[in-house]
mmCIF file of C-alpha atoms in Angstrom:
data_model
loop_
_atom_site.group_PDB
_atom_site.id
_atom_site.type_symbol
_atom_site.label_atom_id
_atom_site.label_comp_id
_atom_site.label_asym_id
_atom_site.label_seq_id
_atom_site.Cartn_x
_atom_site.Cartn_y
_atom_site.Cartn_z
ATOM 1 C CA ALA A 241 -16.120 3.902 -37.940
ATOM 2 C CA MET A 242 -12.659 4.615 -39.401
ATOM 3 C CA PRO A 243 -13.937 7.560 -41.399
ATOM 4 C CA VAL A 244 -15.140 9.355 -38.338
ATOM 5 C CA ILE A 245 -11.612 9.716 -36.922
ATOM 6 C CA PRO A 246 -10.052 12.404 -39.400
ATOM 7 C CA VAL A 247 -13.514 14.212 -38.832
ATOM 8 C CA LEU A 248 -12.994 13.900 -35.341
ATOM 9 C CA PHE A 249 -9.467 15.500 -35.314
ATOM 10 C CA ARG A 250 -10.264 18.038 -37.815
ATOM 11 C CA ARG A 251 -13.024 19.398 -35.227
ATOM 12 C CA LEU A 252 -10.120 19.075 -32.467
ATOM 13 C CA ASN A 253 -7.953 21.175 -34.873
ATOM 14 C CA LEU A 254 -10.466 23.985 -35.083
ATOM 15 C CA TRP A 255 -11.007 23.629 -31.217
ATOM 16 C CA CYS A 256 -7.264 23.992 -30.518
ATOM 17 C CA VAL A 257 -7.172 27.221 -32.780
ATOM 18 C CA HIS A 258 -10.233 28.761 -31.206
ATOM 19 C CA SER A 259 -10.054 27.911 -27.581
ATOM 20 C CA ARG A 260 -8.298 29.774 -24.805
ATOM 21 C CA PHE A 261 -7.505 26.489 -23.300
ATOM 22 C CA PRO A 262 -4.368 24.901 -24.238
ATOM 23 C CA LEU A 263 -4.422 21.065 -25.287
ATOM 24 C CA LYS A 264 -2.393 18.601 -23.335
ATOM 25 C CA VAL A 265 -0.875 16.506 -25.835
ATOM 26 C CA THR A 266 0.094 13.700 -23.778
ATOM 27 C CA ALA A 267 2.284 10.349 -24.534
ATOM 28 C CA PRO A 268 -0.912 8.237 -24.881
ATOM 29 C CA VAL A 269 -2.763 10.794 -27.083
ATOM 30 C CA LEU A 270 0.441 10.673 -29.532
ATOM 31 C CA ARG A 271 0.572 6.957 -29.285
ATOM 32 C CA SER A 272 -3.079 6.549 -30.396
ATOM 33 C CA VAL A 273 -2.901 9.376 -33.154
ATOM 34 C CA ARG A 274 0.376 7.383 -34.454
ATOM 35 C CA PHE A 275 -1.516 4.166 -34.709
ATOM 36 C CA TRP A 276 -4.568 5.335 -36.439
ATOM 37 C CA ALA A 277 -2.304 7.538 -38.760
ATOM 38 C CA LEU A 278 -0.076 4.588 -39.812
ATOM 39 C CA ASN A 279 -2.911 4.298 -42.743
ATOM 40 C CA PRO A 280 -1.682 6.742 -45.502
ATOM 41 C CA LYS A 281 -5.113 7.507 -45.984
ATOM 42 C CA LEU A 282 -5.541 8.969 -42.638
ATOM 43 C CA ALA A 283 -2.732 11.223 -42.628
ATOM 44 C CA PRO A 284 -4.895 14.140 -41.814
ATOM 45 C CA VAL A 285 -5.426 12.690 -38.282
ATOM 46 C CA ARG A 286 -1.853 13.163 -37.755
ATOM 47 C CA SER A 287 -1.831 16.612 -39.441
ATOM 48 C CA SER A 288 -4.389 17.825 -36.920
ATOM 49 C CA LEU A 289 -2.453 16.760 -34.092
ATOM 50 C CA LEU A 290 0.570 18.789 -35.278
ATOM 51 C CA MET A 291 -1.737 21.693 -35.614
ATOM 52 C CA CYS A 292 -2.867 21.421 -32.221
ATOM 53 C CA MET A 293 0.343 20.892 -30.661
ATOM 54 C CA GLN A 294 1.367 24.364 -32.019
ATOM 55 C CA TYR A 295 -0.825 25.663 -29.034
ATOM 56 C CA ALA A 296 0.264 22.758 -26.543
ATOM 57 C CA PRO A 297 2.917 22.983 -23.868
ATOM 58 C CA VAL A 298 5.394 21.083 -25.809
ATOM 59 C CA SER A 299 9.083 21.602 -26.095
ATOM 60 C CA HIS A 300 10.313 22.769 -29.332
ATOM 61 C CA GLU A 301 12.573 19.663 -29.814
ATOM 62 C CA ALA A 302 9.715 17.595 -29.466
ATOM 63 C CA LEU A 303 7.525 19.580 -31.811
ATOM 64 C CA PHE A 304 10.217 19.469 -34.210
ATOM 65 C CA ASP A 305 10.827 15.676 -34.103
ATOM 66 C CA GLU A 306 6.950 14.872 -34.495
ATOM 67 C CA HIS A 307 6.947 17.198 -37.745
ATOM 68 C CA ARG A 308 9.931 15.021 -39.086
ATOM 69 C CA SER A 309 8.053 11.871 -38.081
ATOM 70 C CA PHE A 310 5.104 12.806 -40.231
ATOM 71 C CA GLY A 311 7.097 14.030 -43.092
ATOM 72 C CA ALA A 312 8.870 10.543 -43.096
ATOM 73 C CA MET A 313 5.297 9.063 -43.761
ATOM 74 C CA HIS A 314 5.349 10.883 -47.358
ATOM 75 C CA THR A 315 7.391 9.490 -49.931
ATOM 76 C CA GLY A 316 9.379 11.906 -52.226
ATOM 77 C CA SER A 317 10.677 11.775 -55.647
ATOM 78 C CA ASP A 318 14.045 10.473 -56.606
ATOM 79 C CA ARG A 319 13.781 12.487 -59.814
ATOM 80 C CA PRO A 320 12.227 16.219 -59.662
ATOM 81 C CA ALA A 321 9.129 16.680 -61.689
ATOM 82 C CA TYR A 322 10.195 19.686 -63.262
ATOM 83 C CA SER A 323 11.900 19.594 -66.370
ATOM 84 C CA ALA A 324 15.978 18.690 -66.773
ATOM 85 C CA HIS A 325 15.438 21.877 -69.395
ATOM 86 C CA HIS A 326 14.074 24.268 -67.103
ATOM 87 C CA ASP A 327 14.974 27.916 -67.939
ATOM 88 C CA PHE A 328 16.908 29.391 -65.150
ATOM 89 C CA SER A 329 17.874 32.699 -66.789
ATOM 90 C CA PRO A 330 17.622 35.411 -64.181
ATOM 91 C CA LYS A 331 16.632 38.023 -67.060
ATOM 92 C CA ARG A 332 13.143 37.023 -67.438
ATOM 93 C CA ARG A 333 9.856 37.199 -65.419
ATOM 94 C CA LEU A 334 9.807 34.734 -62.943
ATOM 95 C CA LYS A 335 6.940 32.548 -62.542
ATOM 96 C CA LEU A 336 5.493 32.031 -59.204
ATOM 97 C CA GLY A 337 2.977 29.281 -58.196
ATOM 98 C CA VAL A 338 0.641 29.583 -55.104
ATOM 99 C CA VAL A 339 -1.250 26.168 -53.874
ATOM 100 C CA SER A 340 -4.181 26.732 -51.712
ATOM 101 C CA GLY A 341 -7.673 25.473 -50.748
ATOM 102 C CA ASP A 342 -8.326 28.685 -49.044
ATOM 103 C CA PHE A 343 -9.064 31.051 -52.103
ATOM 104 C CA ARG A 344 -12.529 32.160 -50.310
ATOM 105 C CA PHE A 345 -13.579 33.832 -47.241
ATOM 106 C CA HIS A 346 -10.738 32.816 -45.109
ATOM 107 C CA ALA A 347 -7.674 34.605 -43.575
ATOM 108 C CA MET A 348 -5.978 34.353 -47.027
ATOM 109 C CA LEU A 349 -8.432 36.994 -48.248
ATOM 110 C CA PHE A 350 -6.915 39.437 -45.714
ATOM 111 C CA PHE A 351 -3.542 38.427 -45.730
ATOM 112 C CA ALA A 352 -2.376 36.609 -49.025
ATOM 113 C CA LEU A 353 -4.736 38.633 -51.185
ATOM 114 C CA PRO A 354 -3.038 42.160 -50.737
ATOM 115 C CA VAL A 355 0.439 40.385 -51.356
ATOM 116 C CA PHE A 356 -0.904 39.101 -54.729
ATOM 117 C CA GLU A 357 -2.418 42.488 -55.691
ATOM 118 C CA ALA A 358 1.060 44.542 -54.747
ATOM 119 C CA ARG A 359 3.316 42.320 -56.744
ATOM 120 C CA ASP A 360 5.387 43.898 -59.413
ATOM 121 C CA ARG A 361 3.608 42.190 -62.441
ATOM 122 C CA ALA A 362 6.378 43.301 -64.538
ATOM 123 C CA GLN A 363 8.665 40.815 -62.477
ATOM 124 C CA TRP A 364 6.152 38.066 -61.456
ATOM 125 C CA HIS A 365 3.812 35.953 -63.094
ATOM 126 C CA LEU A 366 1.311 34.582 -60.638
ATOM 127 C CA THR A 367 -0.562 31.125 -61.402
ATOM 128 C CA CYS A 368 -2.909 30.274 -58.503
ATOM 129 C CA TYR A 369 -3.465 26.568 -58.101
ATOM 130 C CA ALA A 370 -7.116 26.302 -56.623
ATOM 131 C CA THR A 371 -7.689 23.028 -54.748
ATOM 132 C CA THR A 372 -10.665 25.233 -53.090
ATOM 133 C CA ALA A 373 -13.570 22.703 -52.372
ATOM 134 C CA LYS A 374 -16.408 25.380 -51.972
ATOM 135 C CA PRO A 375 -15.508 28.524 -53.948
ATOM 136 C CA ASP A 376 -17.640 31.645 -52.996
ATOM 137 C CA VAL A 377 -18.080 35.162 -53.900
ATOM 138 C CA HIS A 378 -14.640 36.093 -52.916
ATOM 139 C CA THR A 379 -12.895 33.288 -55.065
ATOM 140 C CA ALA A 380 -13.315 35.726 -57.869
ATOM 141 C CA SER A 381 -11.081 38.448 -56.277
ATOM 142 C CA PHE A 382 -8.170 35.871 -56.190
ATOM 143 C CA ARG A 383 -8.947 34.865 -59.623
ATOM 144 C CA ALA A 384 -8.674 38.137 -60.925
ATOM 145 C CA THR A 385 -5.424 39.113 -59.457
ATOM 146 C CA ALA A 386 -3.736 36.179 -61.019
ATOM 147 C CA ASP A 387 -2.108 35.960 -64.230
ATOM 148 C CA SER A 388 -3.225 32.193 -64.738
ATOM 149 C CA TRP A 389 -5.745 30.164 -62.756
ATOM 150 C CA ARG A 390 -6.052 26.404 -62.337
ATOM 151 C CA ASP A 391 -9.009 24.964 -60.792
ATOM 152 C CA VAL A 392 -7.035 21.725 -59.660
ATOM 153 C CA ARG A 393 -9.543 20.362 -57.027
ATOM 154 C CA ALA A 394 -9.945 17.041 -58.965
ATOM 155 C CA LEU A 395 -6.475 16.264 -59.717
ATOM 156 C CA SER A 396 -4.396 13.849 -57.876
ATOM 157 C CA ALA A 397 -1.086 14.791 -56.550
ATOM 158 C CA ALA A 398 0.669 13.304 -59.224
ATOM 159 C CA GLN A 399 -1.613 15.024 -61.848
ATOM 160 C CA LEU A 400 -0.991 18.434 -60.216
ATOM 161 C CA ALA A 401 2.552 17.990 -59.839
ATOM 162 C CA ASP A 402 2.588 17.321 -63.813
ATOM 163 C CA LEU A 403 0.487 20.063 -64.651
ATOM 164 C CA ILE A 404 2.657 22.579 -62.326
ATOM 165 C CA ALA A 405 5.810 21.206 -64.248
ATOM 166 C CA ARG A 406 4.537 22.007 -67.678
ATOM 167 C CA ASP A 407 3.494 25.484 -66.601
ATOM 168 C CA GLU A 408 7.500 25.906 -65.757
ATOM 169 C CA ILE A 409 6.883 27.342 -62.427
ATOM 170 C CA ASP A 410 10.098 28.596 -60.780
ATOM 171 C CA ILE A 411 8.932 29.248 -57.266
ATOM 172 C CA LEU A 412 6.202 27.169 -55.729
ATOM 173 C CA ILE A 413 4.638 27.978 -52.429
ATOM 174 C CA ASP A 414 2.318 26.055 -50.058
ATOM 175 C CA LEU A 415 -0.124 28.545 -48.484
ATOM 176 C CA HIS A 416 -1.361 25.378 -46.223
ATOM 177 C CA GLY A 417 1.578 23.852 -44.565
ATOM 178 C CA LEU A 418 -0.294 21.265 -42.377
ATOM 179 C CA SER A 419 -3.653 22.929 -41.891
ATOM 180 C CA SER A 420 -6.986 21.615 -42.989
ATOM 181 C CA GLY A 421 -6.736 20.902 -46.607
ATOM 182 C CA ALA A 422 -3.050 20.163 -47.072
ATOM 183 C CA ARG A 423 -1.733 18.327 -49.862
ATOM 184 C CA PRO A 424 1.869 17.607 -49.174
ATOM 185 C CA GLY A 425 2.049 14.932 -51.626
ATOM 186 C CA ILE A 426 2.191 17.603 -54.463
ATOM 187 C CA PHE A 427 5.319 19.079 -53.253
ATOM 188 C CA ALA A 428 6.948 15.631 -52.681
ATOM 189 C CA LEU A 429 7.227 15.099 -56.289
ATOM 190 C CA HIS A 430 8.979 18.422 -56.484
ATOM 191 C CA PRO A 431 7.233 19.913 -59.374
ATOM 192 C CA ALA A 432 9.255 23.512 -59.101
ATOM 193 C CA PRO A 433 13.189 24.128 -58.485
ATOM 194 C CA ARG A 434 12.278 26.194 -55.577
ATOM 195 C CA GLN A 435 9.423 25.198 -52.997
ATOM 196 C CA GLY A 436 8.117 27.098 -49.925
ATOM 197 C CA THR A 437 5.879 27.598 -47.281
ATOM 198 C CA TYR A 438 3.877 30.951 -46.334
ATOM 199 C CA LEU A 439 1.217 31.988 -43.995
ATOM 200 C CA GLY A 440 -1.053 28.981 -43.809
ATOM 201 C CA PHE A 441 0.790 26.909 -40.984
ATOM 202 C CA ILE A 442 2.860 28.441 -38.102
ATOM 203 C CA GLY A 443 5.400 25.594 -37.315
ATOM 204 C CA PRO A 444 7.571 23.356 -39.342
ATOM 205 C CA SER A 445 6.591 21.153 -41.974
ATOM 206 C CA GLY A 446 9.069 18.208 -41.354
ATOM 207 C CA MET A 447 9.479 17.534 -44.836
ATOM 208 C CA PRO A 448 12.720 17.770 -46.948
ATOM 209 C CA TRP A 449 11.275 18.759 -50.014
ATOM 210 C CA PHE A 450 10.515 22.614 -48.704
ATOM 211 C CA ASP A 451 13.241 24.712 -49.255
ATOM 212 C CA PHE A 452 12.492 28.015 -47.350
ATOM 213 C CA VAL A 453 9.779 29.491 -45.160
ATOM 214 C CA LEU A 454 8.640 33.070 -45.327
ATOM 215 C CA ALA A 455 8.724 34.668 -41.844
ATOM 216 C CA ASP A 456 9.956 37.414 -39.701
ATOM 217 C CA PRO A 457 12.092 37.546 -36.570
ATOM 218 C CA GLN A 458 9.237 38.011 -34.380
ATOM 219 C CA VAL A 459 7.230 34.782 -35.802
ATOM 220 C CA LEU A 460 10.326 32.781 -36.126
ATOM 221 C CA PRO A 461 13.308 33.860 -34.054
ATOM 222 C CA GLU A 462 16.698 33.019 -35.478
ATOM 223 C CA GLU A 463 17.463 30.820 -32.246
ATOM 224 C CA LEU A 464 14.517 28.750 -33.330
ATOM 225 C CA ALA A 465 15.539 28.385 -36.642
ATOM 226 C CA SER A 466 17.359 24.962 -35.980
ATOM 227 C CA HIS A 467 13.837 23.530 -35.277
ATOM 228 C CA PHE A 468 12.588 24.068 -38.832
ATOM 229 C CA ASN A 469 13.791 22.070 -41.861
ATOM 230 C CA GLU A 470 13.135 25.172 -44.152
ATOM 231 C CA LYS A 471 15.558 27.655 -44.329
ATOM 232 C CA PRO A 472 13.926 30.989 -42.943
ATOM 233 C CA VAL A 473 13.732 33.688 -45.374
ATOM 234 C CA TYR A 474 13.344 37.019 -43.157
ATOM 235 C CA LEU A 475 10.888 39.793 -44.442
ATOM 236 C CA ASN A 476 12.152 43.430 -43.793
ATOM 237 C CA THR A 477 8.656 43.928 -41.829
ATOM 238 C CA SER A 478 5.909 41.679 -40.584
ATOM 239 C CA PHE A 479 5.232 38.379 -42.555
ATOM 240 C CA ILE A 480 1.439 39.089 -42.203
ATOM 241 C CA PRO A 481 0.612 42.284 -44.528
ATOM 242 C CA LEU A 482 -1.346 44.765 -42.415
ATOM 243 C CA VAL A 483 -3.644 46.688 -44.979
ATOM 244 C CA ALA A 484 -5.612 49.542 -43.732
ATOM 245 C CA HIS A 485 -9.152 48.834 -44.965
ATOM 246 C CA ALA A 486 -11.790 51.059 -45.722
ATOM 247 C CA ALA A 487 -13.386 52.634 -42.197
ATOM 248 C CA HIS A 488 -16.691 51.285 -41.103
ATOM 249 C CA PRO A 489 -19.584 53.381 -41.773
ATOM 250 C CA GLN A 490 -21.020 55.035 -39.090
ATOM 251 C CA THR A 491 -23.924 53.510 -37.037
ATOM 252 C CA PRO A 492 -27.095 55.614 -38.011
ATOM 253 C CA ALA A 493 -28.855 57.268 -35.301
ATOM 254 C CA ARG A 494 -32.618 56.776 -34.634
ATOM 255 C CA MET A 495 -33.463 60.349 -35.560
ATOM 256 C CA ASP A 496 -32.122 59.410 -39.223
ATOM 257 C CA PHE A 497 -35.323 57.118 -39.537
ATOM 258 C CA GLY A 498 -37.634 59.449 -37.862
ATOM 259 C CA ILE A 499 -37.817 57.426 -34.762
#
């Protein structure tokens, strides 16, 4: 029966995101989920609870404590996976790596893809590490804008961390956070000198190996920054890119078809 539990909480995760009614996260709920999540293989159960708590009437302090407790479940590395001889020269093209399982028809298509396409390619080399379980026709758009594409869905956290280190990535960004499909074990091995989060999750990660979170003063007011382990890097405008899409075609009239 145990495999049913993560599936149940993933469904609960989606309900919290799409429902107009806030989830009441009570102490018994927390104790129950913590019990199941003592098994590291069931970490998605705890992760889903944290996603639900973003929409629940919980204090900032309690929310941050729960995230830090989750972060403590994951073992970090005493020695970073990236090379001790990593090139930190500022006078070169920086290597940016992004990890996501959502390089498909997903919010990332509308939010992350425009950022990738608008980057200064003379300054940034982009490598996409795709853990996407079910690629679709839109996956090709992400692949086309990347300088390097890695299909890594079959790799373990250790194998992927080793690949990222060999790619000599300077800045590695997690586009999942604690949303469905997250792979926190990759970042725990510290395969890049600087690691951050962006877009995929609206709360703190609770994991000390993330250096920063990309945000704006509206989504993360300065007075709440103390409830994040990541240092906020504030963008000048909205952290969500708003791109003007092509106008919808006009609805045809019946007379256009002779009706």
